[in-house]
Short mmCIF file of C-alpha atoms in Angstrom, two decimals:
data_model
loop_
_atom_site.label_atom_id
_atom_site.label_comp_id
_atom_site.label_asym_id
_atom_site.label_seq_id
_atom_site.Cartn_x
_atom_site.Cartn_y
_atom_site.Cartn_z
CA MET A 1 3.94 -17.99 21.47
CA ALA A 2 5.31 -14.92 23.14
CA PRO A 3 9.05 -14.76 22.54
CA ALA A 4 9.91 -15.92 26.01
CA ALA A 5 7.56 -18.84 26.49
CA PRO A 6 8.72 -21.91 24.59
CA GLU A 7 9.46 -23.72 27.84
CA GLN A 8 5.85 -24.71 28.22
CA ASN A 9 6.27 -27.21 25.41
CA VAL A 10 9.64 -28.50 26.42
CA ASP A 11 8.79 -31.99 27.55
CA LEU A 12 5.86 -32.23 25.18
CA LEU A 13 7.62 -31.77 21.84
CA SER A 14 8.87 -35.11 20.54
CA ALA A 15 11.90 -35.42 18.28
CA SER A 16 9.72 -36.34 15.29
CA GLN A 17 7.49 -33.31 15.91
CA TYR A 18 10.56 -31.09 16.20
CA PHE A 19 11.94 -32.36 12.88
CA PHE A 20 8.58 -32.18 11.15
CA VAL A 21 8.34 -28.43 11.92
CA TYR A 22 12.04 -28.01 11.08
CA ASN A 23 11.53 -29.57 7.65
CA ALA A 24 8.29 -27.65 7.06
CA PHE A 25 10.17 -24.37 7.64
CA SER A 26 12.93 -25.39 5.24
CA PHE A 27 10.34 -26.48 2.64
CA THR A 28 8.54 -23.13 2.91
CA LEU A 29 11.81 -21.21 2.54
CA ALA A 30 12.49 -23.14 -0.69
CA CYS A 31 8.91 -22.55 -1.96
CA MET A 32 9.07 -18.82 -1.31
CA ALA A 33 12.51 -18.38 -2.91
CA ALA A 34 11.55 -20.45 -5.97
CA THR A 35 8.29 -18.51 -6.48
CA THR A 36 10.23 -15.24 -6.18
CA LEU A 37 12.60 -16.20 -8.99
CA PHE A 38 9.75 -17.50 -11.18
CA LEU A 39 7.77 -14.25 -10.81
CA TRP A 40 10.76 -12.02 -11.50
CA PHE A 41 11.80 -14.03 -14.57
CA ALA A 42 8.21 -13.79 -15.81
CA ARG A 43 8.33 -9.97 -15.77
CA SER A 44 9.81 -9.81 -19.27
CA GLN A 45 7.06 -12.10 -20.58
CA VAL A 46 4.14 -9.83 -19.70
CA ALA A 47 3.20 -6.42 -21.08
CA PRO A 48 4.90 -3.45 -19.28
CA ALA A 49 1.61 -2.46 -17.64
CA TYR A 50 1.65 -5.67 -15.55
CA ARG A 51 5.30 -5.77 -14.56
CA THR A 52 4.89 -3.85 -11.31
CA ALA A 53 2.28 -6.43 -10.21
CA LEU A 54 4.85 -9.21 -10.77
CA THR A 55 7.66 -7.23 -9.13
CA ILE A 56 5.52 -6.84 -6.00
CA SER A 57 4.25 -10.43 -6.02
CA GLY A 58 7.90 -11.52 -6.09
CA LEU A 59 8.76 -9.09 -3.28
CA VAL A 60 6.06 -10.68 -1.11
CA THR A 61 7.61 -14.14 -1.50
CA ALA A 62 11.15 -12.73 -1.18
CA ILE A 63 10.28 -11.03 2.12
CA ALA A 64 8.63 -14.28 3.30
CA ALA A 65 11.71 -16.29 2.25
CA TYR A 66 13.86 -13.97 4.39
CA HIS A 67 11.56 -14.41 7.38
CA TYR A 68 11.33 -18.21 7.00
CA TRP A 69 15.11 -18.30 7.02
CA ARG A 70 15.06 -16.29 10.29
CA ILE A 71 12.26 -18.50 11.73
CA PHE A 72 14.18 -21.63 10.75
CA GLU A 73 17.35 -20.35 12.45
CA SER A 74 15.39 -19.35 15.56
CA TRP A 75 13.69 -22.77 15.79
CA ASP A 76 17.07 -24.44 15.32
CA SER A 77 18.69 -22.45 18.13
CA ALA A 78 15.74 -22.78 20.55
CA TYR A 79 15.97 -26.59 20.83
CA ASP A 80 18.63 -29.26 21.08
CA VAL A 81 17.95 -32.81 19.99
CA ILE A 82 20.40 -35.18 21.64
CA ASP A 83 19.93 -38.95 21.24
CA GLY A 84 16.32 -38.46 20.19
CA THR A 85 15.32 -36.23 23.11
CA VAL A 86 14.29 -32.60 22.66
CA THR A 87 15.50 -30.08 25.25
CA VAL A 88 15.21 -26.30 25.25
CA THR A 89 18.41 -24.30 25.02
CA GLY A 90 16.95 -21.33 26.92
CA LEU A 91 17.02 -19.16 23.78
CA ALA A 92 13.50 -18.14 22.86
CA PHE A 93 11.82 -19.22 19.61
CA ASN A 94 10.96 -15.86 18.06
CA ASP A 95 7.55 -16.42 16.49
CA ALA A 96 7.15 -12.62 16.21
CA TYR A 97 9.00 -12.78 12.88
CA ARG A 98 5.59 -13.77 11.50
CA TYR A 99 4.04 -10.43 12.54
CA VAL A 100 6.96 -8.51 11.12
CA ASP A 101 6.53 -10.45 7.88
CA TRP A 102 2.77 -9.86 7.69
CA LEU A 103 3.16 -6.14 8.39
CA LEU A 104 5.02 -5.91 5.09
CA THR A 105 3.51 -8.69 3.01
CA VAL A 106 -0.23 -8.44 3.73
CA PRO A 107 -0.51 -4.82 2.44
CA LEU A 108 1.63 -5.80 -0.58
CA LEU A 109 -0.57 -8.86 -1.30
CA LEU A 110 -3.61 -6.62 -1.53
CA ILE A 111 -1.71 -4.09 -3.66
CA GLU A 112 -0.60 -6.78 -6.16
CA LEU A 113 -4.26 -7.72 -6.58
CA VAL A 114 -5.18 -4.07 -7.27
CA LEU A 115 -2.23 -3.61 -9.67
CA VAL A 116 -2.99 -6.61 -11.87
CA MET A 117 -6.48 -5.20 -12.45
CA LYS A 118 -4.96 -2.13 -14.18
CA LEU A 119 -7.59 0.32 -12.96
CA SER A 120 -7.39 4.07 -13.58
CA ARG A 121 -4.48 5.76 -11.86
CA SER A 122 -6.62 7.50 -9.24
CA GLU A 123 -8.51 4.30 -8.45
CA THR A 124 -5.25 2.32 -8.17
CA VAL A 125 -3.73 4.86 -5.80
CA SER A 126 -6.82 5.22 -3.61
CA LYS A 127 -7.55 1.47 -3.34
CA SER A 128 -3.88 0.67 -2.65
CA TRP A 129 -3.72 3.20 0.18
CA LYS A 130 -7.05 2.14 1.73
CA LEU A 131 -6.37 -1.60 1.59
CA GLY A 132 -2.69 -1.23 2.51
CA ILE A 133 -3.35 0.87 5.60
CA ALA A 134 -6.25 -1.33 6.73
CA ALA A 135 -4.03 -4.42 6.38
CA ALA A 136 -1.18 -2.82 8.35
CA LEU A 137 -3.64 -1.75 11.08
CA MET A 138 -5.06 -5.28 11.27
CA ILE A 139 -1.56 -6.70 11.92
CA ILE A 140 -0.47 -3.94 14.33
CA LEU A 141 -3.63 -4.33 16.45
CA GLY A 142 -3.25 -8.11 16.59
CA TYR A 143 0.31 -8.04 17.88
CA PRO A 144 -0.22 -6.75 21.48
CA GLY A 145 -2.77 -9.55 21.95
CA GLU A 146 -0.36 -12.14 20.62
CA ILE A 147 2.34 -11.24 23.17
CA SER A 148 0.00 -10.58 26.10
CA ASP A 149 -0.14 -12.99 29.01
CA THR A 150 -3.85 -12.77 29.66
CA ILE A 151 -6.78 -14.15 27.71
CA GLN A 152 -8.67 -10.85 28.28
CA GLU A 153 -6.04 -8.69 26.59
CA ARG A 154 -5.81 -11.18 23.74
CA ALA A 155 -9.58 -10.97 23.26
CA ILE A 156 -9.63 -7.14 23.27
CA TRP A 157 -6.80 -6.73 20.73
CA GLY A 158 -8.21 -9.56 18.64
CA ALA A 159 -11.57 -7.78 18.52
CA LEU A 160 -9.92 -4.44 17.57
CA SER A 161 -7.95 -6.17 14.83
CA THR A 162 -11.20 -7.54 13.41
CA ILE A 163 -12.44 -4.02 12.55
CA PRO A 164 -9.90 -3.34 9.76
CA PHE A 165 -10.28 -6.99 8.70
CA LEU A 166 -14.01 -6.53 8.12
CA TYR A 167 -13.31 -3.32 6.23
CA ILE A 168 -10.89 -5.20 3.94
CA VAL A 169 -13.46 -7.92 3.28
CA TRP A 170 -16.08 -5.28 2.45
CA GLU A 171 -13.64 -3.43 0.17
CA LEU A 172 -12.55 -6.63 -1.60
CA PHE A 173 -16.04 -7.91 -2.25
CA LYS A 174 -18.00 -4.67 -2.65
CA GLY A 175 -15.65 -1.88 -3.76
CA LEU A 176 -13.28 -4.02 -5.79
CA GLY A 177 -16.16 -6.28 -6.82
CA GLU A 178 -17.58 -3.56 -9.07
CA SER A 179 -14.17 -3.06 -10.71
CA ILE A 180 -13.85 -6.81 -11.29
CA GLU A 181 -17.08 -6.79 -13.30
CA ARG A 182 -15.37 -4.34 -15.68
CA GLN A 183 -12.40 -6.69 -16.28
CA PRO A 184 -12.11 -8.66 -19.56
CA VAL A 185 -14.42 -11.66 -19.31
CA GLU A 186 -11.49 -14.05 -19.92
CA VAL A 187 -9.80 -13.13 -16.61
CA ARG A 188 -12.79 -12.21 -14.48
CA LYS A 189 -13.02 -15.62 -12.88
CA LEU A 190 -9.25 -15.79 -12.29
CA ILE A 191 -9.29 -12.45 -10.46
CA LYS A 192 -12.18 -13.66 -8.31
CA ASP A 193 -10.15 -16.81 -7.59
CA ALA A 194 -7.15 -14.74 -6.53
CA ARG A 195 -9.40 -12.68 -4.25
CA LEU A 196 -10.98 -15.81 -2.79
CA VAL A 197 -7.65 -17.58 -2.18
CA THR A 198 -6.26 -14.43 -0.50
CA PHE A 199 -9.32 -14.23 1.72
CA ALA A 200 -9.66 -17.98 2.42
CA SER A 201 -5.99 -18.44 3.31
CA TRP A 202 -6.39 -15.77 5.99
CA GLY A 203 -9.01 -17.93 7.68
CA PHE A 204 -6.28 -19.99 9.31
CA TYR A 205 -4.68 -17.12 11.22
CA PRO A 206 -7.56 -16.30 13.60
CA ILE A 207 -7.86 -20.00 14.44
CA VAL A 208 -4.25 -19.98 15.63
CA TYR A 209 -4.78 -16.67 17.39
CA MET A 210 -7.64 -18.15 19.39
CA ALA A 211 -5.91 -21.45 20.24
CA PRO A 212 -5.07 -20.28 23.81
CA PHE A 213 -8.79 -19.67 24.43
CA VAL A 214 -9.49 -23.37 24.35
CA GLY A 215 -6.46 -24.07 26.52
CA ALA A 216 -4.60 -25.65 23.63
CA GLY A 217 -0.95 -26.37 24.30
CA GLY A 218 1.70 -29.05 24.10
CA GLY A 219 3.86 -30.48 21.39
CA SER A 220 1.19 -31.68 18.99
CA VAL A 221 -0.71 -28.38 19.09
CA GLU A 222 2.54 -26.41 18.61
CA THR A 223 3.41 -28.65 15.66
CA ALA A 224 -0.05 -28.28 14.12
CA LEU A 225 0.08 -24.48 14.51
CA GLN A 226 3.52 -24.10 12.97
CA VAL A 227 2.78 -26.42 10.06
CA GLY A 228 -0.64 -24.79 9.60
CA TYR A 229 1.00 -21.36 9.41
CA THR A 230 3.40 -22.55 6.73
CA ILE A 231 0.59 -24.07 4.62
CA ALA A 232 -1.48 -20.86 4.92
CA ASP A 233 1.58 -18.77 3.98
CA ILE A 234 2.38 -20.92 0.94
CA ILE A 235 -1.21 -20.66 -0.34
CA ALA A 236 -1.53 -16.92 0.35
CA LYS A 237 1.84 -15.94 -1.10
CA CYS A 238 3.03 -18.54 -3.66
CA GLY A 239 -0.47 -19.57 -4.74
CA VAL A 240 -1.76 -16.03 -5.16
CA GLY A 241 1.54 -14.97 -6.78
CA ILE A 242 1.21 -17.64 -9.47
CA LEU A 243 -2.41 -16.62 -10.05
CA ILE A 244 -1.31 -13.00 -10.49
CA TYR A 245 1.19 -14.19 -13.11
CA VAL A 246 -1.49 -16.13 -15.02
CA ILE A 247 -3.82 -13.10 -14.97
CA ALA A 248 -1.01 -10.77 -16.12
CA ALA A 249 -0.05 -13.15 -18.95
CA ARG A 250 -3.65 -13.50 -20.18
CA LYS A 251 -4.32 -9.76 -19.99
CA SER A 252 -1.08 -9.05 -21.86
CA GLU A 253 -2.65 -10.65 -24.92
CA PHE A 254 -5.11 -7.74 -25.08
CA GLU A 255 -2.40 -5.06 -24.87
CA PRO A 256 -2.00 -3.28 -28.23
CA GLY A 257 1.01 -4.68 -30.05
CA TRP A 258 2.09 -6.91 -27.20
CA GLY A 259 0.21 -10.16 -27.81
CA ALA A 260 1.30 -10.29 -31.44
CA LYS A 261 4.81 -9.02 -30.77
CA ALA A 262 5.57 -11.53 -28.09
CA GLY A 263 3.73 -14.35 -29.85
CA THR A 264 2.30 -14.64 -26.40
CA ALA A 265 -0.21 -17.13 -25.07
CA PRO A 266 2.43 -17.85 -22.45
CA ALA A 267 1.22 -20.95 -20.69
CA THR A 268 -1.09 -22.19 -17.99
CA MET B 1 24.56 5.31 22.89
CA ALA B 2 28.31 5.62 22.68
CA PRO B 3 29.77 2.29 21.58
CA ALA B 4 31.03 1.32 25.00
CA ALA B 5 28.12 2.17 27.23
CA PRO B 6 25.26 -0.30 26.93
CA GLU B 7 25.78 -1.50 30.50
CA GLN B 8 23.89 1.49 31.83
CA ASN B 9 20.68 -0.10 30.59
CA VAL B 10 21.48 -3.60 31.64
CA ASP B 11 18.98 -4.05 34.40
CA LEU B 12 16.46 -1.71 32.78
CA LEU B 13 15.90 -3.40 29.40
CA SER B 14 13.13 -5.98 29.69
CA ALA B 15 12.91 -9.06 27.47
CA SER B 16 9.91 -7.67 25.61
CA GLN B 17 11.73 -4.36 25.00
CA TYR B 18 14.80 -6.26 23.79
CA PHE B 19 12.70 -8.30 21.36
CA PHE B 20 10.72 -5.29 20.18
CA VAL B 21 13.93 -3.53 19.10
CA TYR B 22 15.28 -6.84 17.71
CA ASN B 23 12.16 -7.28 15.56
CA ALA B 24 12.16 -3.61 14.53
CA PHE B 25 15.74 -4.01 13.21
CA SER B 26 14.83 -7.15 11.28
CA PHE B 27 11.71 -5.45 9.89
CA THR B 28 13.76 -2.45 8.73
CA LEU B 29 16.34 -4.70 7.07
CA ALA B 30 13.51 -6.41 5.14
CA CYS B 31 11.95 -3.03 4.20
CA MET B 32 15.23 -1.63 2.91
CA ALA B 33 16.12 -4.74 0.90
CA ALA B 34 12.62 -5.01 -0.59
CA THR B 35 12.59 -1.31 -1.57
CA THR B 36 16.03 -1.72 -3.18
CA LEU B 37 14.82 -4.55 -5.40
CA PHE B 38 11.63 -2.68 -6.26
CA LEU B 39 13.54 0.44 -7.32
CA TRP B 40 16.08 -1.45 -9.38
CA PHE B 41 13.39 -3.49 -11.16
CA ALA B 42 11.54 -0.24 -11.87
CA ARG B 43 14.57 1.14 -13.77
CA SER B 44 13.45 -0.55 -16.98
CA GLN B 45 9.96 0.93 -16.58
CA VAL B 46 11.05 4.59 -16.66
CA ALA B 47 12.62 6.67 -19.43
CA PRO B 48 16.45 6.46 -19.59
CA ALA B 49 16.77 10.04 -18.27
CA TYR B 50 15.37 8.95 -14.87
CA ARG B 51 17.20 5.66 -14.42
CA THR B 52 20.16 7.13 -12.52
CA ALA B 53 17.72 8.60 -9.98
CA LEU B 54 16.29 5.10 -9.40
CA THR B 55 19.73 3.49 -9.30
CA ILE B 56 20.78 5.92 -6.55
CA SER B 57 17.50 5.65 -4.64
CA GLY B 58 18.03 1.87 -4.60
CA LEU B 59 21.64 2.32 -3.50
CA VAL B 60 20.46 4.37 -0.51
CA THR B 61 18.17 1.56 0.66
CA ALA B 62 20.79 -1.09 -0.18
CA ILE B 63 23.42 0.67 1.94
CA ALA B 64 20.85 1.00 4.74
CA ALA B 65 19.94 -2.72 4.46
CA TYR B 66 23.63 -3.57 4.91
CA HIS B 67 23.91 -1.34 7.97
CA TYR B 68 20.69 -2.65 9.52
CA TRP B 69 22.05 -6.15 9.13
CA ARG B 70 25.18 -5.02 11.00
CA ILE B 71 23.10 -3.20 13.65
CA PHE B 72 20.89 -6.29 14.09
CA GLU B 73 23.95 -8.52 14.56
CA SER B 74 25.48 -6.03 17.01
CA TRP B 75 22.27 -5.84 19.06
CA ASP B 76 22.03 -9.64 19.03
CA SER B 77 25.58 -10.09 20.30
CA ALA B 78 25.40 -7.32 22.92
CA TYR B 79 22.67 -9.04 24.95
CA ASP B 80 21.74 -12.53 26.01
CA VAL B 81 18.16 -13.44 26.78
CA ILE B 82 18.03 -16.64 28.75
CA ASP B 83 14.71 -17.77 30.14
CA GLY B 84 13.20 -14.34 29.71
CA THR B 85 15.96 -12.33 31.42
CA VAL B 86 18.18 -9.85 29.57
CA THR B 87 21.88 -9.68 30.46
CA VAL B 88 24.75 -7.87 28.76
CA THR B 89 27.43 -9.99 27.20
CA GLY B 90 30.11 -7.31 27.60
CA LEU B 91 30.29 -6.78 23.81
CA ALA B 92 29.30 -3.19 22.97
CA PHE B 93 26.24 -2.38 20.90
CA ASN B 94 27.76 -0.37 18.05
CA ASP B 95 25.29 2.39 17.33
CA ALA B 96 27.96 4.21 15.28
CA TYR B 97 26.92 2.14 12.24
CA ARG B 98 24.19 4.76 11.92
CA TYR B 99 26.71 7.58 11.35
CA VAL B 100 28.60 5.50 8.80
CA ASP B 101 25.29 4.85 7.05
CA TRP B 102 24.23 8.52 7.05
CA LEU B 103 27.62 9.68 5.77
CA LEU B 104 26.87 7.72 2.58
CA THR B 105 23.08 7.85 2.36
CA VAL B 106 22.19 11.43 3.30
CA PRO B 107 24.23 13.02 0.45
CA LEU B 108 22.80 10.39 -1.94
CA LEU B 109 19.23 11.10 -0.76
CA LEU B 110 19.64 14.75 -1.70
CA ILE B 111 21.26 13.82 -5.03
CA GLU B 112 18.37 11.48 -5.98
CA LEU B 113 16.00 14.40 -5.43
CA VAL B 114 18.11 16.62 -7.72
CA LEU B 115 18.41 13.88 -10.37
CA VAL B 116 14.69 13.16 -10.66
CA MET B 117 14.11 16.85 -11.45
CA LYS B 118 16.21 16.51 -14.64
CA LEU B 119 17.68 20.02 -14.50
CA SER B 120 20.31 21.25 -16.92
CA ARG B 121 23.60 19.39 -16.68
CA SER B 122 25.47 22.28 -15.04
CA GLU B 123 22.68 22.85 -12.52
CA THR B 124 22.54 19.12 -11.66
CA VAL B 125 26.30 18.96 -11.07
CA SER B 126 26.47 22.15 -9.00
CA LYS B 127 23.43 21.37 -6.82
CA SER B 128 24.58 17.77 -6.26
CA TRP B 129 28.02 18.92 -5.10
CA LYS B 130 26.70 21.68 -2.84
CA LEU B 131 24.00 19.56 -1.19
CA GLY B 132 26.18 16.43 -1.04
CA ILE B 133 29.10 18.16 0.66
CA ALA B 134 26.85 20.04 3.09
CA ALA B 135 25.13 16.77 4.04
CA ALA B 136 28.46 14.99 4.62
CA LEU B 137 29.70 17.92 6.73
CA MET B 138 26.51 17.83 8.80
CA ILE B 139 27.10 14.14 9.64
CA ILE B 140 30.86 14.49 10.22
CA LEU B 141 30.40 17.43 12.61
CA GLY B 142 27.66 15.62 14.56
CA TYR B 143 29.73 12.51 15.23
CA PRO B 144 32.34 13.86 17.72
CA GLY B 145 29.44 15.15 19.83
CA GLU B 146 27.69 11.77 19.69
CA ILE B 147 30.72 9.93 21.12
CA SER B 148 31.81 12.64 23.57
CA ASP B 149 31.42 12.10 27.30
CA THR B 150 30.46 15.65 28.19
CA ILE B 151 27.29 17.57 27.54
CA GLN B 152 29.38 20.64 26.62
CA GLU B 153 31.23 18.92 23.78
CA ARG B 154 27.96 17.44 22.53
CA ALA B 155 26.41 20.92 22.47
CA ILE B 156 29.36 22.46 20.58
CA TRP B 157 29.50 19.79 17.86
CA GLY B 158 25.73 19.77 17.64
CA ALA B 159 25.73 23.53 17.04
CA LEU B 160 28.48 23.23 14.38
CA SER B 161 26.50 20.46 12.65
CA THR B 162 23.48 22.75 12.51
CA ILE B 163 25.29 25.19 10.17
CA PRO B 164 25.40 22.88 7.12
CA PHE B 165 21.90 21.68 8.09
CA LEU B 166 20.51 25.21 7.81
CA TYR B 167 22.34 25.67 4.50
CA ILE B 168 20.66 22.47 3.17
CA VAL B 169 17.22 23.69 4.27
CA TRP B 170 17.85 27.05 2.56
CA GLU B 171 19.07 25.33 -0.63
CA LEU B 172 16.12 22.89 -0.68
CA PHE B 173 13.45 25.52 -0.18
CA LYS B 174 15.01 28.55 -1.89
CA GLY B 175 17.52 27.38 -4.53
CA LEU B 176 15.76 24.16 -5.49
CA GLY B 177 12.38 25.81 -4.91
CA GLU B 178 12.78 27.95 -8.02
CA SER B 179 13.67 24.89 -10.10
CA ILE B 180 10.61 23.05 -8.77
CA GLU B 181 8.36 25.80 -10.12
CA ARG B 182 9.72 24.98 -13.60
CA GLN B 183 8.76 21.26 -13.30
CA PRO B 184 5.71 19.88 -15.18
CA VAL B 185 2.61 20.81 -13.20
CA GLU B 186 1.61 17.14 -12.89
CA VAL B 187 4.61 16.31 -10.71
CA ARG B 188 5.25 19.63 -8.98
CA LYS B 189 3.31 18.63 -5.88
CA LEU B 190 4.95 15.19 -5.74
CA ILE B 191 8.43 16.74 -5.82
CA LYS B 192 7.45 19.12 -3.04
CA ASP B 193 6.15 16.10 -1.10
CA ALA B 194 9.47 14.28 -1.56
CA ARG B 195 11.34 17.38 -0.35
CA LEU B 196 9.02 17.73 2.63
CA VAL B 197 9.25 14.04 3.62
CA THR B 198 13.06 14.20 3.36
CA PHE B 199 13.15 17.28 5.54
CA ALA B 200 10.46 16.18 8.03
CA SER B 201 11.95 12.73 8.59
CA TRP B 202 15.20 14.43 9.63
CA GLY B 203 13.36 16.08 12.49
CA PHE B 204 13.67 12.93 14.58
CA TYR B 205 17.47 12.80 14.60
CA PRO B 206 18.19 15.99 16.60
CA ILE B 207 15.63 14.86 19.19
CA VAL B 208 17.65 11.68 19.74
CA TYR B 209 20.90 13.67 19.70
CA MET B 210 19.62 15.87 22.49
CA ALA B 211 18.17 13.06 24.65
CA PRO B 212 21.20 13.08 27.01
CA PHE B 213 20.55 16.79 27.72
CA VAL B 214 17.37 15.93 29.58
CA GLY B 215 19.07 13.04 31.35
CA ALA B 216 17.03 10.49 29.44
CA GLY B 217 18.11 6.89 29.94
CA GLY B 218 16.89 3.42 30.76
CA GLY B 219 15.27 0.60 28.86
CA SER B 220 12.12 2.35 27.68
CA VAL B 221 14.03 5.41 26.40
CA GLU B 222 16.57 3.18 24.64
CA THR B 223 13.69 1.22 23.08
CA ALA B 224 11.89 4.39 21.98
CA LEU B 225 15.09 5.83 20.47
CA GLN B 226 15.98 2.70 18.51
CA VAL B 227 12.44 2.19 17.22
CA GLY B 228 12.18 5.92 16.45
CA TYR B 229 15.40 5.76 14.41
CA THR B 230 14.07 2.85 12.39
CA ILE B 231 10.77 4.62 11.64
CA ALA B 232 12.62 7.81 10.60
CA ASP B 233 14.96 5.77 8.38
CA ILE B 234 12.09 3.88 6.71
CA ILE B 235 10.26 7.13 5.93
CA ALA B 236 13.38 8.98 4.75
CA LYS B 237 14.75 6.14 2.59
CA CYS B 238 11.93 3.78 1.54
CA GLY B 239 9.21 6.44 1.54
CA VAL B 240 11.25 9.00 -0.42
CA GLY B 241 12.55 6.24 -2.74
CA ILE B 242 9.00 5.20 -3.68
CA LEU B 243 8.08 8.86 -4.25
CA ILE B 244 11.10 9.25 -6.55
CA TYR B 245 9.85 6.22 -8.52
CA VAL B 246 6.35 7.69 -8.86
CA ILE B 247 7.80 11.04 -10.03
CA ALA B 248 10.11 9.28 -12.51
CA ALA B 249 7.25 7.14 -13.87
CA ARG B 250 4.96 10.15 -14.34
CA LYS B 251 7.65 12.30 -15.94
CA SER B 252 8.56 9.44 -18.29
CA GLU B 253 5.17 9.88 -19.92
CA PHE B 254 6.32 13.29 -21.19
CA GLU B 255 9.53 11.92 -22.69
CA PRO B 256 9.26 11.90 -26.50
CA GLY B 257 8.44 8.40 -27.70
CA TRP B 258 8.70 6.78 -24.28
CA GLY B 259 5.14 6.93 -22.91
CA ALA B 260 3.71 5.42 -26.08
CA LYS B 261 6.53 2.93 -26.54
CA ALA B 262 6.29 1.46 -23.10
CA GLY B 263 2.50 1.71 -22.92
CA THR B 264 3.48 3.11 -19.58
CA ALA B 265 1.16 4.29 -16.84
CA PRO B 266 2.98 1.80 -14.62
CA ALA B 267 0.90 2.06 -11.51
CA THR B 268 0.70 3.92 -8.25
#
């Protein structure tokens, strides 16, 4: 999946596989854009303290919508389908848009989780910095492995990238875990769900990263990887975003003056 | 980096260098656009006195997003990458978009710093004019050197451009320095940070300007320069913009009636 290597799949990608990925990209673009608008409209329906969490959740899906549009265009220009046969145009399919996307969205995903908890200012700032930097490091260290030509380099960078990943897991379940126990009992389970979905949806990415280790290649593997990425992205970004909204709406009911004023209890 | 001279790097820019710059431009476009939306959404979360500072901070990143879109398109059309080999198309890569961008954004960056301090009206107007005009002069005087063919002309215009630059540094650290000491103690350090980040991020630009003096050229230098520009721009525009938001949010808490009304403490 280095930018210059789509040729390997040229005679292996069937027209139906090509269109399946094509439609999956378009579907994901629509999902991301729709979630963005939903989250931004919802800002006025939650107490002011939770609006930044919704702004950022919507930014995550907006940034992903932009990148899915770029990925869609790149996929479109990398292949021609004439009379049911797929040929490569010579232009590379730029899968690196995914890394560029993650570099922005993965830190923001962790920050939206911190923000919706409404911790003390110092705790919010320190947890956002720690988790944000660890997330950025995880992505940056993964990238050289992704574009390398050798399995050895891929393994080394993959291992280095695992260090910040383990730190994030520890911070989410240990450090943030203690703060979650101090959340109102009505939203405690929802926040744990949001944490779990964030964490579980990441499980797909290392599987894709390690695909070359088992010599996986060809049209059906490429199709499975691309569609798998889109499903993981929809769960991690739209799914978690909606959860953040539900948490913000429930917690707004406890804000002095807000629940009554807005006649809240706003859904889901 | 004059508009008509990308050919010099033609056989030196590798496909992975080309794509690294390509992805860096796309990343920066996404950063700028996302920061713009964040800052404009945040307007309603700060006291009215600080909204113009956020409007202008968002305009800076919006103008930069537009120019990065143009730069991305120009880079895309200047090179072809077919089957992993980079060739020039004959269309020039127009690096001058950067000067056009700076001519608008550098004065505005200084004005957003003045605005968030909420000085007296006469002080705000006079400092904005002085800093804004000096910043525009600095950019205008640098440009003829950037497009000149001789090292001598580049040195002369570079030296002329340094005069308004030194005036800005003096004004930021001496003139504005006294006003900073009159800011609420809670935000004094943050305002100094914003000033320092603004100033420090500018340090990269003269290095690029002087690259031809040491005969620097070739694909890896071009890649380093372009990626360096994007990092400097992200720090100067997105980084300072977020700092302006944090300062505005904290200072809003001291505005009569606002902190209580909005139940503020809006994060970070």
